[in-house]
Amino acid sequence: MTKFAVLGHGVVGSGTVELFLKNKDKINQKCDLELELGRILDLRDFPGLPYSDKFTKDINDILNDDEITVVAEVMGGVNPAFEFVSGCLKAGKSVCTSNKELVAKKGAELISLAKENNCNFMFEASTGGAIPIIRPLHTCLAANEITAAAGILNGTTNFILTKMLTDNMTLEDALAMAQRLGYAERNPAADVEGHDACRKICILSSLIFGKHVYPDWVHVEGITGITTEDAEYAVSFGGAVKLIGKVTQTDDGKILPMVSPAFVCSANPLSHVDDVFNGIMVFGDGFGEAMFYGRGAGKLPTASAVLGDVIDCAKHKNTIRSLTWEDSADNSFIADYKDSETRMYIRLENCDKSAIEAAFPDCEYLSRKAQPANEFAIVTPSLKEREIDEKLENIGGKVLGKIRILDL
Ligand code: HSE
């Protein structure tokens, strides 16, 4: 028999217990296991549940229980999660987490601690919710050189953008709905300002390129500056606005991880990833490209990924060695986004068309209904970001919006 514990009984924690108890017999039969729920750690009381007897407020009840060999950490945040996870790993218990902040900030250290103590540190649920993306990267696609990944990594902002574009909802109303549905972070600024997507692109970049990418090293822009006018221009461009997390290799051997809104043309499947769904495209030398799609947030979708790792750990105590990367001393391997080339959508007010044409001779003009005579919206040719910014400084008029074009 293998017992597992659950740290945290919030949205994901309660989902993990619910899904396990619902499917326990099938899981054990299919996976040839005798998996049992051991303890649940939470400071709150949960009377009246069929499993109320499992709760403890003391992590030592889990650390000192030799029958518990796998722990699901679903509390979120770095403290006290880091202390608890480290304690479990030091006690030789494998840990499975949905906590992207913990993995993005402490992943290298925890992976190393798991190795030292002959157990596993797994985090499929940390990126892409229910979507298998971590495991394919280090197992199924392991024979390839992965060159890039790009995707919609935050369910809340994708839900908000979809509701704004299709139902004319305000950002605030759509966010409130995402909170009610259990998609948003405790502090939803982490969603709308792009920090949650940043943590996820850090995890993907670290796994793909083998060196820890810390969140502070990533250029991040959220969705708070996106207007309905931008969305209309995106439609005129033939696509949609999405919050994209992306990592690419640059010519000088560095990598460029970044999070920002982008116009995605309708020929790109990411433009059709709507609501709470996430979609991630991965590029590699052997397989070309692959796309991963599914629910990126929510109670049971995230629980599904957590339990997948719990089952894996119950079956393979100390064999998951490909889920790894090294720590990095500095960010010298991260490129400056200002040196990268992109096409850019720019919305301008009170600017001479002649000045626009002088600055961006081959630009494409976009239009929208009720477009004021003093407003222009263009898509520039591919240029260095630094160059685009320099040209805009001298163009006159006011820049009302500036969004990258996703060219993969
Ligand atoms: N707030 C996150 C999201 C939860 O909306 O994607 C899943 O990581």
Short mmCIF file of C-alpha atoms and ligand atoms in Angstrom, two decimals:
data_model
loop_
_atom_site.label_atom_id
_atom_site.label_comp_id
_atom_site.label_asym_id
_atom_site.label_seq_id
_atom_site.Cartn_x
_atom_site.Cartn_y
_atom_site.Cartn_z
CA MET A 1 0.00 0.00 0.00
CA THR A 2 1.13 3.59 -0.74
CA LYS A 3 -0.31 6.48 1.25
CA PHE A 4 -0.25 10.05 0.00
CA ALA A 5 -0.85 13.29 1.86
CA VAL A 6 -2.31 16.55 0.58
CA LEU A 7 -0.92 19.90 1.77
CA GLY A 8 -3.73 22.45 1.46
CA HIS A 9 -7.50 21.97 1.12
CA GLY A 10 -8.34 24.96 -1.09
CA VAL A 11 -9.70 24.74 -4.63
CA VAL A 12 -7.04 22.38 -5.97
CA GLY A 13 -6.54 20.44 -2.71
CA SER A 14 -10.24 19.68 -2.29
CA GLY A 15 -10.39 18.78 -5.99
CA THR A 16 -7.47 16.39 -5.59
CA VAL A 17 -9.20 14.58 -2.72
CA GLU A 18 -12.57 14.61 -4.51
CA LEU A 19 -11.22 13.19 -7.78
CA PHE A 20 -9.14 10.57 -5.97
CA LEU A 21 -12.03 9.34 -3.82
CA LYS A 22 -14.37 9.28 -6.82
CA ASN A 23 -11.99 7.20 -8.98
CA LYS A 24 -9.92 5.41 -6.33
CA ASP A 25 -10.95 1.86 -7.23
CA LYS A 26 -10.44 2.45 -10.95
CA ILE A 27 -7.07 4.14 -10.37
CA ASN A 28 -5.83 1.27 -8.21
CA GLN A 29 -7.07 -1.34 -10.64
CA LYS A 30 -5.74 0.36 -13.78
CA CYS A 31 -2.40 1.29 -12.25
CA ASP A 32 -1.94 -1.91 -10.28
CA LEU A 33 -1.61 0.05 -7.06
CA GLU A 34 -3.00 0.19 -3.54
CA LEU A 35 -3.05 3.97 -3.23
CA GLU A 36 -4.71 5.42 -0.13
CA LEU A 37 -5.31 8.95 1.11
CA GLY A 38 -3.22 9.43 4.27
CA ARG A 39 -3.50 12.92 5.78
CA ILE A 40 -4.60 16.41 4.69
CA LEU A 41 -2.81 19.45 6.10
CA ASP A 42 -4.84 22.64 6.53
CA LEU A 43 -5.11 25.18 9.34
CA ARG A 44 -8.88 25.43 8.87
CA ASP A 45 -11.49 22.98 10.17
CA PHE A 46 -13.59 20.98 7.72
CA PRO A 47 -16.26 19.20 9.79
CA GLY A 48 -18.89 17.04 8.14
CA LEU A 49 -16.83 15.75 5.21
CA PRO A 50 -16.62 11.99 4.63
CA TYR A 51 -12.86 12.36 5.16
CA SER A 52 -12.85 14.85 8.06
CA ASP A 53 -10.80 12.39 10.15
CA LYS A 54 -7.84 12.83 7.78
CA PHE A 55 -7.16 16.49 8.62
CA THR A 56 -4.20 17.69 10.64
CA LYS A 57 -2.83 21.16 11.37
CA ASP A 58 0.67 19.82 12.07
CA ILE A 59 3.10 19.04 9.21
CA ASN A 60 4.97 16.69 11.58
CA ASP A 61 2.03 14.28 11.44
CA ILE A 62 2.93 13.84 7.77
CA LEU A 63 6.72 14.08 8.06
CA ASN A 64 6.80 11.42 10.79
CA ASP A 65 4.35 9.03 9.16
CA ASP A 66 6.47 6.38 7.41
CA GLU A 67 3.45 5.02 5.56
CA ILE A 68 3.10 8.34 3.67
CA THR A 69 5.61 8.22 0.83
CA VAL A 70 4.07 10.73 -1.58
CA VAL A 71 2.91 14.27 -0.82
CA ALA A 72 0.79 16.56 -3.02
CA GLU A 73 1.58 20.22 -2.28
CA VAL A 74 -1.33 22.37 -3.46
CA MET A 75 -1.13 25.31 -1.06
CA GLY A 76 0.38 27.86 -3.44
CA GLY A 77 2.91 30.57 -2.57
CA VAL A 78 6.50 30.09 -1.51
CA ASN A 79 6.04 30.27 2.26
CA PRO A 80 5.44 27.96 4.01
CA ALA A 81 5.23 25.67 0.97
CA PHE A 82 9.02 25.69 0.43
CA GLU A 83 9.70 24.72 4.04
CA PHE A 84 7.10 21.93 3.96
CA VAL A 85 8.19 20.58 0.56
CA SER A 86 11.87 20.65 1.57
CA GLY A 87 10.98 18.80 4.79
CA CYS A 88 9.08 16.12 2.88
CA LEU A 89 11.91 15.64 0.35
CA LYS A 90 14.50 15.44 3.15
CA ALA A 91 12.32 12.75 4.73
CA GLY A 92 12.53 10.83 1.43
CA LYS A 93 8.92 11.50 0.45
CA SER A 94 8.28 12.33 -3.21
CA VAL A 95 6.46 15.62 -3.74
CA CYS A 96 4.01 16.52 -6.52
CA THR A 97 3.03 20.16 -6.76
CA SER A 98 0.71 22.47 -8.67
CA ASN A 99 2.59 25.45 -7.22
CA LYS A 100 4.13 27.33 -10.15
CA GLU A 101 5.53 30.10 -7.98
CA LEU A 102 7.43 27.54 -5.90
CA VAL A 103 8.81 25.74 -8.98
CA ALA A 104 9.70 28.98 -10.80
CA LYS A 105 11.54 30.39 -7.77
CA LYS A 106 12.92 27.26 -6.08
CA GLY A 107 12.76 24.50 -8.72
CA ALA A 108 16.51 23.88 -9.12
CA GLU A 109 16.99 23.61 -5.35
CA LEU A 110 14.04 21.25 -4.87
CA ILE A 111 15.02 19.03 -7.83
CA SER A 112 18.49 18.73 -6.33
CA LEU A 113 17.08 17.96 -2.87
CA ALA A 114 14.88 15.22 -4.34
CA LYS A 115 17.93 13.64 -6.02
CA GLU A 116 19.96 13.75 -2.79
CA ASN A 117 17.15 12.00 -0.95
CA ASN A 118 16.27 9.42 -3.60
CA CYS A 119 12.77 10.62 -4.24
CA ASN A 120 10.94 12.65 -6.90
CA PHE A 121 9.92 16.27 -7.24
CA MET A 122 7.17 16.52 -9.88
CA PHE A 123 5.11 19.47 -11.11
CA GLU A 124 2.94 18.57 -14.11
CA ALA A 125 0.07 20.64 -12.66
CA SER A 126 2.22 23.76 -12.38
CA THR A 127 1.98 24.57 -16.09
CA GLY A 128 -1.02 24.21 -18.38
CA GLY A 129 -3.45 22.87 -15.74
CA ALA A 130 -4.74 19.52 -16.94
CA ILE A 131 -2.59 19.49 -20.09
CA PRO A 132 0.28 17.01 -20.15
CA ILE A 133 3.18 19.29 -21.16
CA ILE A 134 5.93 18.81 -18.56
CA ARG A 135 6.03 15.02 -18.97
CA PRO A 136 6.07 15.07 -22.82
CA LEU A 137 8.96 17.55 -22.75
CA HIS A 138 11.25 15.34 -20.69
CA THR A 139 10.06 11.92 -21.84
CA CYS A 140 8.24 11.59 -25.20
CA LEU A 141 10.19 14.44 -26.87
CA ALA A 142 13.48 13.78 -25.06
CA ALA A 143 15.26 12.70 -28.25
CA ASN A 144 14.92 16.17 -29.80
CA GLU A 145 16.61 19.49 -29.52
CA ILE A 146 13.66 21.68 -28.55
CA THR A 147 14.17 25.08 -30.16
CA ALA A 148 11.15 27.08 -28.99
CA ALA A 149 7.83 26.99 -27.16
CA ALA A 150 4.98 29.47 -27.20
CA GLY A 151 1.55 29.37 -25.74
CA ILE A 152 -1.42 30.62 -23.84
CA LEU A 153 -0.39 29.74 -20.30
CA ASN A 154 -2.91 31.57 -18.15
CA GLY A 155 -6.54 30.45 -18.12
CA THR A 156 -7.86 33.49 -16.27
CA THR A 157 -6.57 36.06 -18.76
CA ASN A 158 -7.61 33.92 -21.71
CA PHE A 159 -11.10 33.68 -20.17
CA ILE A 160 -11.13 37.46 -19.62
CA LEU A 161 -9.95 38.25 -23.18
CA THR A 162 -12.52 35.84 -24.64
CA LYS A 163 -15.36 37.38 -22.60
CA MET A 164 -14.22 40.91 -23.52
CA LEU A 165 -14.07 40.06 -27.22
CA THR A 166 -17.13 37.86 -27.64
CA ASP A 167 -19.53 39.05 -24.90
CA ASN A 168 -18.40 42.69 -24.58
CA MET A 169 -17.78 42.16 -20.86
CA THR A 170 -15.51 44.53 -18.97
CA LEU A 171 -12.19 43.24 -17.68
CA GLU A 172 -13.46 43.66 -14.09
CA ASP A 173 -16.68 41.65 -14.66
CA ALA A 174 -14.86 38.89 -16.53
CA LEU A 175 -12.23 38.70 -13.77
CA ALA A 176 -14.93 38.44 -11.10
CA MET A 177 -16.46 35.55 -13.04
CA ALA A 178 -13.05 33.83 -13.33
CA GLN A 179 -12.62 34.21 -9.56
CA ARG A 180 -16.04 32.66 -8.92
CA LEU A 181 -15.10 29.73 -11.14
CA GLY A 182 -11.88 29.16 -9.16
CA TYR A 183 -9.51 30.00 -12.04
CA ALA A 184 -7.82 33.11 -10.68
CA GLU A 185 -4.88 33.36 -8.29
CA ARG A 186 -5.49 34.49 -4.69
CA ASN A 187 -4.12 37.84 -5.83
CA PRO A 188 -5.54 38.12 -9.37
CA ALA A 189 -2.98 40.81 -10.22
CA ALA A 190 -0.66 37.84 -10.76
CA ASP A 191 -2.96 36.76 -13.61
CA VAL A 192 -3.76 40.08 -15.29
CA GLU A 193 -0.25 41.50 -14.95
CA GLY A 194 1.29 38.39 -16.48
CA HIS A 195 3.26 37.07 -13.47
CA ASP A 196 1.49 33.71 -13.44
CA ALA A 197 2.24 33.17 -17.14
CA CYS A 198 5.81 34.31 -16.40
CA ARG A 199 6.25 31.60 -13.76
CA LYS A 200 5.02 29.02 -16.27
CA ILE A 201 7.33 30.16 -19.07
CA CYS A 202 10.18 30.07 -16.53
CA ILE A 203 9.34 26.43 -15.79
CA LEU A 204 9.09 25.49 -19.48
CA SER A 205 12.30 27.40 -20.34
CA SER A 206 14.23 25.80 -17.47
CA LEU A 207 13.11 22.32 -18.48
CA ILE A 208 13.71 22.84 -22.21
CA PHE A 209 17.10 24.54 -21.93
CA GLY A 210 18.38 22.89 -18.74
CA LYS A 211 19.16 26.02 -16.71
CA HIS A 212 16.96 27.67 -14.12
CA VAL A 213 15.26 30.78 -15.49
CA TYR A 214 14.17 33.02 -12.61
CA PRO A 215 11.01 35.18 -12.98
CA ASP A 216 12.94 38.44 -12.42
CA TRP A 217 14.91 37.80 -15.60
CA VAL A 218 11.85 37.70 -17.86
CA HIS A 219 10.28 40.68 -19.62
CA VAL A 220 6.59 40.61 -18.69
CA GLU A 221 3.60 42.61 -19.90
CA GLY A 222 0.06 41.79 -18.80
CA ILE A 223 -3.36 42.45 -20.31
CA THR A 224 -4.43 45.53 -18.34
CA GLY A 225 -3.50 47.92 -21.15
CA ILE A 226 -5.53 46.13 -23.82
CA THR A 227 -8.54 48.10 -25.05
CA THR A 228 -11.62 47.12 -27.05
CA GLU A 229 -10.15 49.23 -29.89
CA ASP A 230 -7.03 47.01 -29.91
CA ALA A 231 -9.30 43.98 -30.03
CA GLU A 232 -11.20 45.41 -33.02
CA TYR A 233 -7.93 46.04 -34.84
CA ALA A 234 -6.86 42.47 -34.08
CA VAL A 235 -10.00 41.27 -35.86
CA SER A 236 -9.21 43.58 -38.80
CA PHE A 237 -5.71 42.04 -38.83
CA GLY A 238 -7.39 38.63 -39.16
CA GLY A 239 -6.86 37.19 -35.72
CA ALA A 240 -7.23 37.75 -31.99
CA VAL A 241 -5.33 39.25 -29.04
CA LYS A 242 -3.87 36.64 -26.70
CA LEU A 243 -1.50 36.73 -23.73
CA ILE A 244 1.47 34.72 -24.98
CA GLY A 245 4.32 33.17 -23.02
CA LYS A 246 7.17 32.35 -25.32
CA VAL A 247 10.78 31.17 -25.26
CA THR A 248 13.04 31.17 -28.30
CA GLN A 249 16.75 30.73 -28.99
CA THR A 250 18.67 33.71 -30.32
CA ASP A 251 21.50 33.70 -32.87
CA ASP A 252 24.14 34.33 -30.21
CA GLY A 253 23.22 31.13 -28.35
CA LYS A 254 21.11 32.82 -25.69
CA ILE A 255 17.45 32.26 -24.96
CA LEU A 256 14.66 34.82 -24.87
CA PRO A 257 11.75 34.02 -22.52
CA MET A 258 9.01 36.64 -22.53
CA VAL A 259 5.33 37.21 -21.67
CA SER A 260 3.23 39.79 -23.47
CA PRO A 261 -0.04 40.26 -25.32
CA ALA A 262 0.21 39.46 -29.03
CA PHE A 263 -1.90 39.58 -32.16
CA VAL A 264 -2.25 35.96 -33.29
CA CYS A 265 -3.47 35.47 -36.85
CA SER A 266 -6.28 32.99 -37.39
CA ALA A 267 -4.03 30.58 -39.33
CA ASN A 268 -2.23 29.95 -36.02
CA PRO A 269 -4.14 27.42 -33.87
CA LEU A 270 -3.39 29.45 -30.73
CA SER A 271 -5.81 32.12 -31.98
CA HIS A 272 -8.65 29.61 -31.52
CA VAL A 273 -7.75 28.68 -27.93
CA ASP A 274 -10.54 30.39 -25.98
CA ASP A 275 -12.07 30.61 -22.50
CA VAL A 276 -10.10 28.92 -19.72
CA PHE A 277 -8.28 26.69 -22.19
CA ASN A 278 -4.50 26.81 -22.61
CA GLY A 279 -2.59 25.85 -25.74
CA ILE A 280 1.15 25.33 -26.01
CA MET A 281 3.13 24.87 -29.21
CA VAL A 282 6.54 23.24 -29.00
CA PHE A 283 9.13 23.17 -31.79
CA GLY A 284 11.97 20.67 -32.15
CA ASP A 285 14.37 19.26 -34.71
CA GLY A 286 12.95 15.74 -35.00
CA PHE A 287 9.20 16.20 -34.63
CA GLY A 288 8.81 19.69 -36.17
CA GLU A 289 5.96 21.07 -34.12
CA ALA A 290 3.46 19.73 -31.62
CA MET A 291 0.55 21.40 -29.92
CA PHE A 292 -0.84 20.66 -26.47
CA TYR A 293 -4.35 21.83 -25.60
CA GLY A 294 -6.73 21.57 -22.66
CA ARG A 295 -8.15 23.21 -19.56
CA GLY A 296 -5.48 25.43 -18.04
CA ALA A 297 -7.06 26.10 -14.65
CA GLY A 298 -9.83 24.98 -12.33
CA LYS A 299 -10.39 22.54 -9.51
CA LEU A 300 -10.69 19.13 -11.15
CA PRO A 301 -8.53 19.79 -14.25
CA THR A 302 -5.62 20.78 -12.00
CA ALA A 303 -6.38 17.92 -9.62
CA SER A 304 -6.17 15.56 -12.59
CA ALA A 305 -2.56 16.61 -13.24
CA VAL A 306 -1.62 16.49 -9.54
CA LEU A 307 -2.99 12.96 -9.20
CA GLY A 308 -1.22 11.87 -12.40
CA ASP A 309 2.06 12.77 -10.68
CA VAL A 310 1.00 11.14 -7.39
CA ILE A 311 0.27 7.90 -9.26
CA ASP A 312 3.60 8.15 -11.12
CA CYS A 313 5.47 8.62 -7.82
CA ALA A 314 3.60 5.73 -6.21
CA LYS A 315 4.74 3.52 -9.08
CA HIS A 316 8.26 4.91 -9.52
CA LYS A 317 9.77 6.07 -6.26
CA ASN A 318 13.18 7.13 -7.51
CA THR A 319 13.31 6.75 -11.25
CA ILE A 320 12.06 10.05 -12.65
CA ARG A 321 15.46 11.54 -13.31
CA SER A 322 14.82 13.31 -16.63
CA LEU A 323 12.62 15.95 -14.94
CA THR A 324 15.58 18.12 -14.12
CA TRP A 325 17.63 21.26 -14.69
CA GLU A 326 20.63 22.96 -13.15
CA ASP A 327 20.68 26.13 -11.13
CA SER A 328 22.08 29.19 -12.92
CA ALA A 329 24.44 31.65 -11.28
CA ASP A 330 23.46 34.63 -13.42
CA ASN A 331 21.27 35.67 -16.32
CA SER A 332 24.02 36.02 -18.94
CA PHE A 333 22.25 33.39 -21.08
CA ILE A 334 19.05 35.47 -21.30
CA ALA A 335 18.82 37.78 -24.33
CA ASP A 336 17.56 41.38 -24.16
CA TYR A 337 14.11 41.53 -25.75
CA LYS A 338 14.93 44.98 -27.18
CA ASP A 339 17.42 43.28 -29.52
CA SER A 340 14.84 40.83 -30.87
CA GLU A 341 12.93 41.41 -34.09
CA THR A 342 9.16 41.48 -34.28
CA ARG A 343 6.34 42.91 -36.31
CA MET A 344 4.40 45.38 -34.16
CA TYR A 345 0.83 46.66 -34.15
CA ILE A 346 0.85 50.35 -33.24
CA ARG A 347 -2.17 52.60 -32.69
CA LEU A 348 -1.43 56.30 -33.02
CA GLU A 349 -3.37 59.51 -32.55
CA ASN A 350 -2.70 62.95 -34.03
CA CYS A 351 0.20 61.81 -36.14
CA ASP A 352 0.96 62.77 -39.76
CA LYS A 353 0.56 59.92 -42.20
CA SER A 354 3.71 61.17 -43.92
CA ALA A 355 5.64 60.74 -40.66
CA ILE A 356 4.30 57.18 -40.32
CA GLU A 357 5.32 56.38 -43.87
CA ALA A 358 8.76 57.86 -43.37
CA ALA A 359 9.30 55.79 -40.21
CA PHE A 360 7.69 52.53 -41.37
CA PRO A 361 7.67 52.60 -45.20
CA ASP A 362 6.26 49.08 -45.67
CA CYS A 363 3.69 49.07 -42.89
CA GLU A 364 0.19 47.61 -43.25
CA TYR A 365 -2.80 49.78 -42.26
CA LEU A 366 -5.65 48.35 -40.19
CA SER A 367 -9.13 49.79 -39.79
CA ARG A 368 -12.08 49.55 -37.43
CA LYS A 369 -15.68 50.74 -37.30
CA ALA A 370 -16.06 54.36 -36.23
CA GLN A 371 -12.33 54.95 -36.55
CA PRO A 372 -11.65 58.65 -35.83
CA ALA A 373 -9.96 60.58 -38.65
CA ASN A 374 -6.98 61.39 -36.41
CA GLU A 375 -6.32 57.70 -35.54
CA PHE A 376 -4.04 55.31 -37.42
CA ALA A 377 -3.37 51.66 -36.72
CA ILE A 378 -0.46 49.98 -38.44
CA VAL A 379 1.48 46.74 -38.43
CA THR A 380 5.19 47.37 -38.95
CA PRO A 381 7.52 45.09 -40.89
CA SER A 382 9.83 42.95 -38.75
CA LEU A 383 12.26 45.25 -36.93
CA LYS A 384 14.31 45.26 -33.73
CA GLU A 385 12.17 46.44 -30.80
CA ARG A 386 14.81 49.03 -29.97
CA GLU A 387 14.53 50.43 -33.50
CA ILE A 388 10.71 50.56 -33.33
CA ASP A 389 10.86 52.49 -30.06
CA GLU A 390 13.43 54.95 -31.45
CA LYS A 391 11.26 55.61 -34.50
CA LEU A 392 8.19 56.15 -32.31
CA GLU A 393 10.01 58.70 -30.19
CA ASN A 394 10.45 60.87 -33.28
CA ILE A 395 7.18 60.25 -35.05
CA GLY A 396 5.05 62.87 -33.27
CA GLY A 397 1.49 62.28 -32.06
CA LYS A 398 0.56 59.89 -29.28
CA VAL A 399 0.98 56.12 -29.12
CA LEU A 400 -2.30 54.65 -27.85
CA GLY A 401 -1.42 50.99 -28.18
CA LYS A 402 1.54 48.76 -29.08
CA ILE A 403 1.18 44.98 -29.32
CA ARG A 404 3.57 42.41 -30.82
CA ILE A 405 2.57 40.13 -33.68
CA LEU A 406 3.15 36.43 -32.93
CA ASP A 407 5.16 35.03 -35.83
CA LEU A 408 6.14 31.40 -35.25
N1 HSE B 1 -4.59 31.43 -12.20
C1 HSE B 1 -4.07 30.38 -13.02
C2 HSE B 1 -4.65 30.51 -14.41
C3 HSE B 1 -4.42 29.05 -12.41
O1 HSE B 1 -5.64 31.22 -14.55
O2 HSE B 1 -4.13 29.93 -15.35
C4 HSE B 1 -3.76 27.88 -13.07
O3 HSE B 1 -2.38 27.93 -12.99
#
